[in-house]
Amino acid sequence: GEDVEQSLFLSVREGDSSVINCTYTDSSSTYLYWYKQEPGAGLQLLTYIFSNMDMKQDQRLTVLLNKKDKHLSLRIADTQTGDSAIYFCAESIFYDMRFGAGTRLTVKP
Amino acid sequence: DAGVIQSPRHEVTEMGQEVTLRCKPISGHNSLFWYRQTMMRGLELLIYFNNNVPIDDSGMPEDRFSAKMPNASFSTLKIQPSEPRDSAVYFCASGGGGTDTQYFGPGTRLTVL
């Protein structure tokens, strides 16, 4: 089964905030990642957080990490139509990177 | 930096044919990964190289798949003979610099008829 779980779909209106949630199972994970995949393209690294951090902010992106609950979230402020894509959560222990199934974000005008 | 380069971007072949996918990692990265992405199984790690040496090939589906990394700037993934169930998008990723972060190429979409 999946080690990393995330909901499959999220739909928001343009200008709203999007929150994509992820749960992971391995407390030994060193880094946690968010990747974005647009149709026909590869995975683009959006941001990552070291496992000893609680929060990381990068422009419109905010990552929150709750190690106790093994919960990771990605908040996109002022969501734009160009943010429509599949977002993958991933955890890594050294080279072993485990991906969730991806959340398809749809942004409606 | 050009990022991870993969070729070809699209490959259509017939069952039984040999397929070779190519990857050029980001210069200076010492780790290279091959992944396969399908709707049914998501992203699967096929093989991981470190300093050109295969470290973990437990994800390689079967003997029809082989991967090489003759030098730090080039790797190949070969399927011989190919089968329709091999149809997928194959990604190469590279990493290094003291973190676990992996940077992905654009992928090769393989269709085996």
Coordinates of N, CA and C in Angstrom, one line a residue:
Chain A
G1 N 0.8 -1.2 0.0 CA 0.0 0.0 0.0 C 0.8 1.3 0.0
E2 N 0.2 2.4 -0.1 CA 0.9 3.7 -0.2 C 1.4 4.0 1.2
D3 N 2.7 4.5 1.3 CA 3.2 5.0 2.5 C 2.8 6.4 2.7
V4 N 2.6 7.1 1.6 CA 2.3 8.5 1.7 C 0.9 8.7 1.1
E5 N 0.0 9.3 1.8 CA -1.4 9.4 1.4 C -1.8 10.9 1.2
Q6 N -2.5 11.1 0.1 CA -3.1 12.5 -0.1 C -4.4 12.3 -0.8
S7 N -5.3 13.3 -0.6 CA -6.6 13.2 -1.3 C -6.3 13.4 -2.8
L8 N -7.2 12.9 -3.7 CA -6.9 12.8 -5.1 C -7.3 14.1 -5.8
F9 N -8.3 14.8 -5.3 CA -8.8 16.0 -6.0 C -9.1 17.2 -5.1
L10 N -8.8 18.4 -5.6 CA -9.2 19.6 -4.9 C -9.6 20.6 -5.9
S11 N -10.7 21.3 -5.7 CA -11.2 22.3 -6.6 C -11.3 23.6 -5.8
V12 N -10.8 24.7 -6.3 CA -10.9 26.0 -5.7 C -11.2 27.1 -6.7
R13 N -11.7 28.2 -6.3 CA -11.9 29.4 -7.2 C -10.6 30.2 -7.2
E14 N -10.4 30.8 -8.3 CA -9.3 31.7 -8.5 C -9.3 32.8 -7.5
G15 N -8.1 33.0 -6.8 CA -8.0 34.0 -5.8 C -8.2 33.5 -4.4
D16 N -8.8 32.3 -4.3 CA -8.9 31.7 -3.0 C -7.6 31.0 -2.6
S17 N -7.5 30.6 -1.4 CA -6.3 29.8 -0.9 C -6.6 28.3 -1.1
S18 N -5.6 27.6 -1.5 CA -5.7 26.1 -1.6 C -4.9 25.5 -0.5
V19 N -5.4 24.4 0.0 CA -4.6 23.7 1.0 C -4.7 22.2 0.6
I20 N -3.5 21.7 0.4 CA -3.3 20.3 0.0 C -2.7 19.5 1.2
N21 N -3.3 18.5 1.6 CA -2.8 17.7 2.8 C -2.2 16.4 2.4
C22 N -1.3 16.0 3.3 CA -0.6 14.7 3.1 C -0.3 14.1 4.4
T23 N -0.4 12.8 4.5 CA 0.1 12.1 5.7 C 1.2 11.1 5.2
Y24 N 2.2 10.9 6.1 CA 3.2 10.0 5.8 C 3.4 9.1 7.0
T25 N 4.2 8.0 6.8 CA 4.2 7.0 7.9 C 5.6 6.9 8.6
D26 N 6.6 7.3 7.9 CA 7.9 7.0 8.4 C 8.5 8.2 9.2
S27 N 8.6 8.1 10.5 CA 9.1 9.2 11.3 C 10.6 9.4 11.1
S28 N 11.3 8.5 10.4 CA 12.7 8.7 10.1 C 13.0 9.6 8.9
S29 N 11.9 10.0 8.2 CA 12.0 10.8 7.0 C 12.9 12.1 7.3
T30 N 13.8 12.3 6.4 CA 14.7 13.5 6.7 C 14.2 14.7 6.0
Y31 N 13.6 14.6 4.8 CA 13.1 15.7 4.1 C 11.7 15.3 3.6
L32 N 10.8 16.4 3.5 CA 9.5 16.2 2.9 C 9.4 17.2 1.8
Y33 N 8.7 16.8 0.7 CA 8.7 17.6 -0.5 C 7.3 17.8 -1.0
W34 N 7.2 18.9 -1.8 CA 6.1 19.1 -2.7 C 6.6 19.3 -4.1
Y35 N 6.1 18.5 -5.0 CA 6.4 18.6 -6.4 C 5.1 18.9 -7.1
K36 N 5.2 19.6 -8.3 CA 4.1 20.0 -9.1 C 4.3 19.4 -10.5
Q37 N 3.3 18.8 -11.0 CA 3.4 18.2 -12.3 C 2.2 18.7 -13.2
E38 N 2.6 19.4 -14.3 CA 1.6 19.9 -15.2 C 1.5 18.9 -16.3
P39 N 0.4 18.9 -17.1 CA 0.2 17.9 -18.1 C 1.3 17.7 -19.1
G40 N 1.8 16.5 -19.3 CA 2.8 16.2 -20.2 C 4.2 16.7 -19.8
A41 N 4.3 17.0 -18.5 CA 5.6 17.5 -18.1 C 6.2 16.7 -16.9
G42 N 7.4 16.9 -16.6 CA 8.0 16.2 -15.5 C 7.6 16.8 -14.1
L43 N 8.2 16.3 -13.1 CA 7.9 16.8 -11.7 C 8.8 18.0 -11.4
Q44 N 8.1 19.1 -11.1 CA 8.9 20.3 -10.8 C 8.9 20.4 -9.3
L45 N 10.1 20.5 -8.7 CA 10.3 20.7 -7.3 C 9.7 22.1 -6.9
L46 N 8.7 22.1 -6.0 CA 8.2 23.4 -5.6 C 8.9 23.9 -4.3
T47 N 9.0 23.0 -3.4 CA 9.6 23.4 -2.1 C 9.8 22.1 -1.3
Y48 N 10.7 22.2 -0.3 CA 10.9 21.1 0.6 C 11.2 21.6 2.0
I49 N 11.0 20.8 3.0 CA 11.2 21.2 4.4 C 12.0 20.1 5.1
F50 N 12.9 20.5 5.8 CA 13.7 19.6 6.6 C 12.8 19.1 7.8
S51 N 13.0 17.9 8.2 CA 12.1 17.3 9.2 C 12.2 17.9 10.6
N52 N 13.2 18.8 10.8 CA 13.2 19.4 12.2 C 12.5 20.8 12.1
M53 N 11.9 21.1 11.0 CA 11.2 22.4 10.9 C 9.7 22.2 11.0
D54 N 9.0 23.3 11.4 CA 7.6 23.2 11.5 C 6.9 23.9 10.3
M55 N 7.6 24.9 9.8 CA 6.9 25.7 8.8 C 8.0 26.3 7.9
K56 N 7.6 26.4 6.6 CA 8.5 27.1 5.6 C 7.6 27.9 4.7
Q57 N 8.0 29.2 4.5 CA 7.2 30.0 3.6 C 8.1 30.5 2.4
D58 N 7.5 30.4 1.3 CA 8.2 30.8 0.1 C 7.2 31.5 -0.9
Q59 N 7.1 32.8 -0.8 CA 6.2 33.6 -1.6 C 4.8 33.1 -1.3
R60 N 4.1 32.6 -2.3 CA 2.7 32.2 -2.1 C 2.5 30.9 -1.4
L61 N 3.6 30.2 -1.3 CA 3.6 28.8 -0.7 C 3.9 28.8 0.8
T62 N 3.1 28.1 1.5 CA 3.4 27.8 2.9 C 3.3 26.3 3.2
V63 N 4.4 25.8 3.8 CA 4.4 24.4 4.1 C 4.4 24.3 5.6
L64 N 3.5 23.4 6.1 CA 3.4 23.2 7.5 C 3.6 21.7 7.8
L65 N 4.4 21.4 8.8 CA 4.8 20.0 9.1 C 4.5 19.8 10.6
N66 N 3.6 18.8 10.8 CA 3.3 18.3 12.1 C 3.9 16.9 12.3
K67 N 5.0 16.8 12.9 CA 5.7 15.6 13.0 C 5.0 14.6 13.9
K68 N 4.3 15.1 14.9 CA 3.6 14.2 15.8 C 2.6 13.4 15.1
D69 N 1.8 14.1 14.2 CA 0.7 13.5 13.5 C 1.2 13.0 12.1
K70 N 2.5 13.2 11.8 CA 3.0 12.9 10.5 C 2.1 13.5 9.4
H71 N 1.9 14.8 9.5 CA 1.0 15.5 8.6 C 1.8 16.6 7.9
L72 N 1.7 16.7 6.6 CA 2.3 17.8 5.9 C 1.2 18.5 5.0
S73 N 1.3 19.8 5.0 CA 0.3 20.5 4.1 C 1.0 21.6 3.3
L74 N 0.4 21.9 2.2 CA 0.9 22.9 1.3 C -0.3 23.9 1.1
R75 N 0.0 25.1 1.4 CA -1.0 26.2 1.2 C -0.5 27.1 0.1
I76 N -1.4 27.3 -0.9 CA -1.1 28.2 -2.0 C -2.0 29.4 -1.8
A77 N -1.5 30.5 -1.5 CA -2.3 31.8 -1.4 C -2.6 32.3 -2.8
D78 N -3.8 33.0 -2.8 CA -4.2 33.7 -4.1 C -4.0 32.7 -5.3
T79 N -4.7 31.6 -5.2 CA -4.5 30.6 -6.3 C -4.9 31.1 -7.6
Q80 N -4.0 30.8 -8.6 CA -4.3 31.2 -10.0 C -4.5 30.0 -10.9
T81 N -5.1 30.3 -12.1 CA -5.4 29.2 -13.0 C -4.1 28.5 -13.4
G82 N -3.0 29.2 -13.4 CA -1.7 28.5 -13.7 C -1.3 27.5 -12.6
D83 N -1.9 27.6 -11.5 CA -1.6 26.6 -10.4 C -2.3 25.3 -10.6
S84 N -3.2 25.2 -11.6 CA -3.8 23.9 -11.9 C -2.8 22.9 -12.3
A85 N -2.7 21.8 -11.6 CA -1.7 20.8 -11.8 C -2.0 19.6 -10.8
I86 N -1.1 18.6 -10.9 CA -1.1 17.6 -9.9 C 0.0 17.9 -8.9
Y87 N -0.3 17.8 -7.7 CA 0.7 18.1 -6.6 C 1.1 16.8 -5.9
F88 N 2.3 16.5 -5.9 CA 2.8 15.3 -5.2 C 3.5 15.6 -3.9
C89 N 3.1 14.9 -2.9 CA 3.8 15.0 -1.6 C 4.8 13.8 -1.6
A90 N 6.0 14.0 -1.0 CA 7.0 12.9 -1.0 C 7.8 13.0 0.3
E91 N 8.2 11.9 0.8 CA 9.1 11.9 1.9 C 10.4 11.1 1.5
S92 N 11.5 11.5 2.1 CA 12.7 10.8 1.7 C 13.5 10.4 3.0
I93 N 14.1 9.2 2.9 CA 15.1 8.8 3.8 C 16.3 8.5 3.0
F94 N 17.3 9.4 3.0 CA 18.4 9.3 2.1 C 17.9 9.3 0.7
Y95 N 18.3 8.3 -0.1 CA 17.9 8.3 -1.5 C 16.5 7.8 -1.7
D96 N 15.9 7.1 -0.7 CA 14.6 6.5 -0.9 C 13.5 7.5 -0.8
M97 N 13.0 7.9 -1.9 CA 11.9 8.9 -2.0 C 10.6 8.2 -2.2
R98 N 9.6 8.4 -1.4 CA 8.3 7.8 -1.5 C 7.3 8.9 -1.8
F99 N 6.5 8.6 -2.9 CA 5.6 9.6 -3.4 C 4.1 9.2 -3.0
G100 N 3.3 10.2 -2.8 CA 1.9 10.0 -2.7 C 1.4 9.9 -4.1
A101 N 0.1 9.6 -4.2 CA -0.6 9.4 -5.6 C -0.8 10.7 -6.3
G102 N -0.7 11.8 -5.6 CA -0.9 13.1 -6.2 C -2.3 13.7 -6.0
T103 N -2.4 15.0 -5.8 CA -3.7 15.7 -5.7 C -3.8 16.5 -6.9
R104 N -4.9 16.3 -7.6 CA -5.2 17.1 -8.8 C -5.9 18.4 -8.4
L105 N -5.2 19.5 -8.5 CA -5.8 20.8 -8.2 C -6.4 21.5 -9.4
T106 N -7.7 21.8 -9.3 CA -8.4 22.5 -10.4 C -8.8 23.9 -9.9
V107 N -8.4 24.9 -10.6 CA -8.7 26.3 -10.3 C -9.7 26.8 -11.2
K108 N -10.8 27.2 -10.7 CA -11.9 27.7 -11.6 C -11.9 29.2 -11.6
P109 N -12.1 29.8 -12.8 CA -12.1 31.3 -12.9 C -13.2 31.9 -12.1
Chain B
D1 N 21.7 26.6 -15.9 CA 21.8 25.1 -15.9 C 20.6 24.6 -16.7
A2 N 20.8 23.6 -17.6 CA 19.8 23.1 -18.4 C 18.9 22.1 -17.7
G3 N 19.2 21.7 -16.5 CA 18.4 20.7 -15.8 C 18.6 19.3 -16.3
V4 N 17.8 18.4 -15.9 CA 18.0 17.0 -16.3 C 17.4 16.9 -17.7
I5 N 18.2 16.3 -18.6 CA 17.8 16.1 -20.0 C 17.5 14.7 -20.3
Q6 N 16.4 14.5 -20.9 CA 16.0 13.1 -21.3 C 15.7 13.1 -22.8
S7 N 16.0 11.9 -23.4 CA 15.6 11.7 -24.8 C 15.3 10.3 -25.1
P8 N 14.5 9.9 -26.0 CA 13.6 10.9 -26.6 C 12.5 11.3 -25.7
R9 N 11.7 12.3 -26.1 CA 10.5 12.7 -25.3 C 9.3 11.8 -25.5
H10 N 9.3 11.3 -26.7 CA 8.2 10.3 -27.0 C 8.8 9.2 -27.8
E11 N 8.3 8.0 -27.5 CA 8.8 6.8 -28.2 C 7.6 5.9 -28.4
V12 N 7.4 5.5 -29.7 CA 6.3 4.5 -30.0 C 7.0 3.4 -30.7
T13 N 6.8 2.2 -30.2 CA 7.5 1.0 -30.7 C 6.5 -0.2 -30.7
E14 N 6.9 -1.2 -31.4 CA 6.1 -2.4 -31.4 C 6.7 -3.5 -30.4
M15 N 5.7 -4.2 -29.9 CA 6.1 -5.3 -29.0 C 7.3 -6.1 -29.5
G16 N 8.2 -6.4 -28.6 CA 9.4 -7.2 -29.0 C 10.6 -6.4 -29.4
Q17 N 10.4 -5.1 -29.7 CA 11.5 -4.3 -30.1 C 12.3 -3.8 -28.8
E18 N 13.6 -3.5 -29.1 CA 14.4 -2.9 -28.0 C 14.2 -1.4 -28.0
V19 N 14.1 -1.0 -26.7 CA 13.9 0.5 -26.5 C 15.1 1.0 -25.6
T20 N 15.6 2.1 -26.0 CA 16.7 2.7 -25.1 C 16.3 4.1 -24.8
L21 N 16.3 4.4 -23.5 CA 16.0 5.8 -23.0 C 17.2 6.4 -22.5
R22 N 17.4 7.6 -22.7 CA 18.7 8.3 -22.3 C 18.4 9.4 -21.3
C23 N 19.5 9.7 -20.5 CA 19.4 10.7 -19.5 C 20.7 11.4 -19.3
K24 N 20.7 12.7 -19.2 CA 21.9 13.5 -18.8 C 21.5 14.2 -17.5
P25 N 22.2 13.8 -16.4 CA 21.9 14.5 -15.2 C 22.4 15.9 -15.1
I26 N 22.0 16.6 -14.1 CA 22.6 17.9 -13.8 C 24.0 17.8 -13.5
S27 N 24.8 18.7 -14.1 CA 26.3 18.6 -13.9 C 26.6 18.8 -12.4
G28 N 27.4 17.9 -11.9 CA 27.8 18.0 -10.5 C 27.0 17.1 -9.5
H29 N 25.9 16.7 -10.0 CA 25.1 15.7 -9.2 C 25.7 14.3 -9.2
N30 N 25.7 13.7 -8.1 CA 26.3 12.3 -8.1 C 25.3 11.2 -7.9
S31 N 24.0 11.6 -7.8 CA 23.0 10.5 -7.7 C 22.1 10.6 -8.9
L32 N 21.7 9.4 -9.4 CA 20.8 9.4 -10.6 C 19.7 8.3 -10.4
F33 N 18.5 8.6 -10.7 CA 17.4 7.8 -10.5 C 16.6 7.6 -11.7
W34 N 16.1 6.4 -11.9 CA 15.1 6.1 -13.0 C 13.8 5.8 -12.3
Y35 N 12.7 6.4 -12.7 CA 11.4 6.2 -12.2 C 10.4 5.8 -13.4
R36 N 9.4 5.1 -13.1 CA 8.3 4.9 -14.1 C 7.0 5.4 -13.4
Q37 N 6.2 6.1 -14.3 CA 4.9 6.6 -13.8 C 3.8 6.0 -14.6
T38 N 2.8 5.4 -14.0 CA 1.6 4.9 -14.6 C 0.4 5.4 -13.8
M39 N -0.7 5.4 -14.4 CA -1.9 5.7 -13.7 C -2.2 4.8 -12.6
M40 N -2.0 3.5 -12.9 CA -2.3 2.5 -11.9 C -1.4 2.4 -10.7
R41 N -0.1 2.6 -10.9 CA 0.9 2.4 -9.9 C 1.6 3.7 -9.4
G42 N 1.3 4.8 -10.0 CA 1.9 6.0 -9.6 C 3.4 6.0 -10.0
L43 N 4.2 6.7 -9.2 CA 5.7 6.7 -9.4 C 6.4 5.6 -8.7
E44 N 7.2 4.9 -9.5 CA 7.9 3.7 -9.0 C 9.4 4.0 -9.2
L45 N 10.2 3.8 -8.2 CA 11.6 3.9 -8.4 C 12.1 2.6 -9.0
L46 N 12.8 2.7 -10.1 CA 13.3 1.5 -10.8 C 14.8 1.2 -10.3
I47 N 15.6 2.2 -10.4 CA 17.0 2.0 -10.0 C 17.6 3.3 -9.6
Y48 N 18.6 3.2 -8.7 CA 19.3 4.3 -8.2 C 20.8 4.1 -8.3
F49 N 21.5 5.1 -8.9 CA 23.0 5.1 -9.0 C 23.6 6.2 -8.1
N50 N 24.7 5.8 -7.5 CA 25.5 6.8 -6.8 C 26.9 6.8 -7.3
N51 N 27.4 7.9 -7.7 CA 28.8 7.9 -8.3 C 28.9 6.9 -9.4
N52 N 27.9 6.8 -10.2 CA 27.9 5.9 -11.4 C 27.7 4.4 -11.1
V53 N 27.6 4.1 -9.8 CA 27.5 2.7 -9.4 C 26.0 2.4 -9.1
P54 N 25.4 1.3 -9.6 CA 24.1 1.0 -9.2 C 24.0 0.5 -7.7
I55 N 23.2 1.2 -6.9 CA 23.1 0.9 -5.5 C 21.9 0.1 -5.2
D56 N 20.8 0.4 -5.8 CA 19.5 -0.2 -5.5 C 18.8 -0.5 -6.8
D57 N 18.7 -1.7 -7.3 CA 17.9 -2.0 -8.5 C 16.7 -2.9 -8.2
S58 N 16.3 -2.9 -7.0 CA 15.2 -3.7 -6.6 C 13.9 -3.4 -7.2
G59 N 13.8 -2.2 -7.8 CA 12.6 -1.8 -8.4 C 12.5 -2.2 -9.9
M60 N 13.6 -2.7 -10.5 CA 13.6 -3.1 -11.9 C 12.7 -4.2 -12.0
P61 N 11.7 -4.1 -12.9 CA 10.6 -5.1 -13.0 C 11.1 -6.5 -13.3
E62 N 12.0 -6.7 -14.2 CA 12.4 -8.0 -14.6 C 13.6 -7.9 -15.4
D63 N 14.1 -9.1 -15.9 CA 15.4 -9.1 -16.6 C 15.3 -8.4 -17.9
R64 N 14.1 -8.1 -18.4 CA 14.0 -7.3 -19.7 C 14.5 -5.9 -19.5
F65 N 14.6 -5.4 -18.3 CA 15.0 -4.1 -18.0 C 16.5 -4.1 -17.6
S66 N 17.3 -3.1 -18.1 CA 18.6 -3.0 -17.7 C 19.0 -1.5 -17.7
A67 N 19.9 -1.1 -16.8 CA 20.3 0.3 -16.8 C 21.8 0.4 -16.6
K68 N 22.4 1.4 -17.3 CA 23.8 1.6 -17.2 C 24.1 3.1 -16.9
M69 N 25.2 3.3 -16.3 CA 25.7 4.7 -16.2 C 27.2 4.7 -16.4
P70 N 27.6 4.8 -17.7 CA 29.1 4.6 -18.0 C 29.9 5.8 -17.5
N71 N 29.3 6.9 -17.3 CA 30.0 8.1 -16.7 C 29.1 9.0 -16.0
A72 N 29.6 10.0 -15.4 CA 28.8 10.9 -14.6 C 27.8 11.7 -15.3
S73 N 27.9 11.8 -16.6 CA 27.0 12.7 -17.4 C 26.0 11.9 -18.3
F74 N 25.9 10.6 -18.1 CA 25.0 9.9 -19.0 C 24.6 8.6 -18.4
S75 N 23.3 8.3 -18.7 CA 22.7 7.0 -18.2 C 21.7 6.5 -19.3
T76 N 21.6 5.2 -19.4 CA 20.6 4.6 -20.3 C 19.7 3.6 -19.5
L77 N 18.5 3.6 -19.9 CA 17.6 2.5 -19.5 C 17.1 1.8 -20.7
K78 N 17.3 0.5 -20.7 CA 17.0 -0.3 -21.9 C 16.0 -1.4 -21.5
I79 N 15.0 -1.6 -22.5 CA 14.0 -2.6 -22.3 C 14.1 -3.5 -23.6
Q80 N 14.4 -4.8 -23.3 CA 14.5 -5.7 -24.4 C 14.1 -7.1 -24.0
P81 N 13.1 -7.7 -24.6 CA 12.2 -7.1 -25.5 C 11.1 -6.3 -24.8
S82 N 10.6 -5.3 -25.5 CA 9.5 -4.5 -24.9 C 8.1 -5.2 -25.0
E83 N 7.3 -4.8 -24.1 CA 5.9 -5.4 -24.0 C 4.9 -4.2 -23.8
P84 N 3.7 -4.4 -24.3 CA 2.7 -3.4 -24.1 C 2.5 -2.9 -22.6
R85 N 2.7 -3.7 -21.7 CA 2.6 -3.3 -20.3 C 3.7 -2.4 -19.8
D86 N 4.7 -2.3 -20.7 CA 5.8 -1.3 -20.3 C 5.5 0.1 -20.7
S87 N 4.3 0.3 -21.3 CA 3.9 1.6 -21.7 C 3.7 2.5 -20.4
A88 N 4.4 3.6 -20.4 CA 4.4 4.5 -19.2 C 5.2 5.7 -19.5
V89 N 5.3 6.6 -18.6 CA 6.3 7.7 -18.7 C 7.5 7.4 -17.8
Y90 N 8.6 7.4 -18.3 CA 9.8 7.1 -17.6 C 10.6 8.4 -17.3
F91 N 10.8 8.6 -16.0 CA 11.5 9.8 -15.6 C 12.9 9.5 -15.1
C92 N 13.8 10.4 -15.4 CA 15.2 10.4 -14.8 C 15.2 11.5 -13.9
A93 N 15.9 11.3 -12.7 CA 16.1 12.4 -11.8 C 17.5 12.4 -11.3
S94 N 18.1 13.5 -10.9 CA 19.4 13.5 -10.4 C 19.4 14.3 -9.1
G95 N 20.4 14.1 -8.3 CA 20.5 14.7 -7.0 C 21.9 14.8 -6.5
G96 N 22.1 15.6 -5.4 CA 23.5 15.6 -4.9 C 23.6 16.9 -4.1
G97 N 24.8 17.3 -3.7 CA 25.0 18.5 -2.9 C 24.6 18.4 -1.5
G98 N 24.5 17.2 -0.9 CA 24.3 17.0 0.5 C 22.9 17.0 1.0
T99 N 22.0 17.1 0.0 CA 20.6 16.9 0.4 C 20.0 15.7 -0.3
D100 N 18.8 15.3 0.1 CA 18.2 14.1 -0.6 C 17.4 14.6 -1.8
T101 N 17.4 15.9 -2.1 CA 16.5 16.5 -3.1 C 16.8 15.9 -4.5
Q102 N 15.7 15.5 -5.2 CA 15.9 15.0 -6.5 C 15.2 16.0 -7.5
Y103 N 15.9 16.2 -8.6 CA 15.4 17.1 -9.7 C 15.1 16.2 -10.9
F104 N 13.9 16.4 -11.4 CA 13.4 15.5 -12.4 C 13.5 16.0 -13.8
G105 N 13.8 15.1 -14.8 CA 13.7 15.5 -16.2 C 12.3 15.5 -16.7
P106 N 12.1 15.9 -17.9 CA 10.7 16.0 -18.5 C 10.1 14.7 -18.8
G107 N 10.8 13.6 -18.8 CA 10.2 12.3 -19.0 C 10.2 11.9 -20.4
T108 N 10.2 10.6 -20.6 CA 10.0 9.9 -21.9 C 8.7 9.2 -21.9
R109 N 7.8 9.5 -22.8 CA 6.5 8.8 -22.8 C 6.7 7.6 -23.8
L110 N 6.6 6.4 -23.3 CA 6.8 5.2 -24.1 C 5.5 4.5 -24.3
T111 N 5.2 4.3 -25.6 CA 4.0 3.5 -25.9 C 4.5 2.2 -26.7
V112 N 4.1 1.1 -26.2 CA 4.5 -0.2 -26.8 C 3.2 -0.8 -27.4
L113 N 3.2 -0.9 -28.7 CA 2.0 -1.4 -29.4 C 1.9 -2.9 -29.5

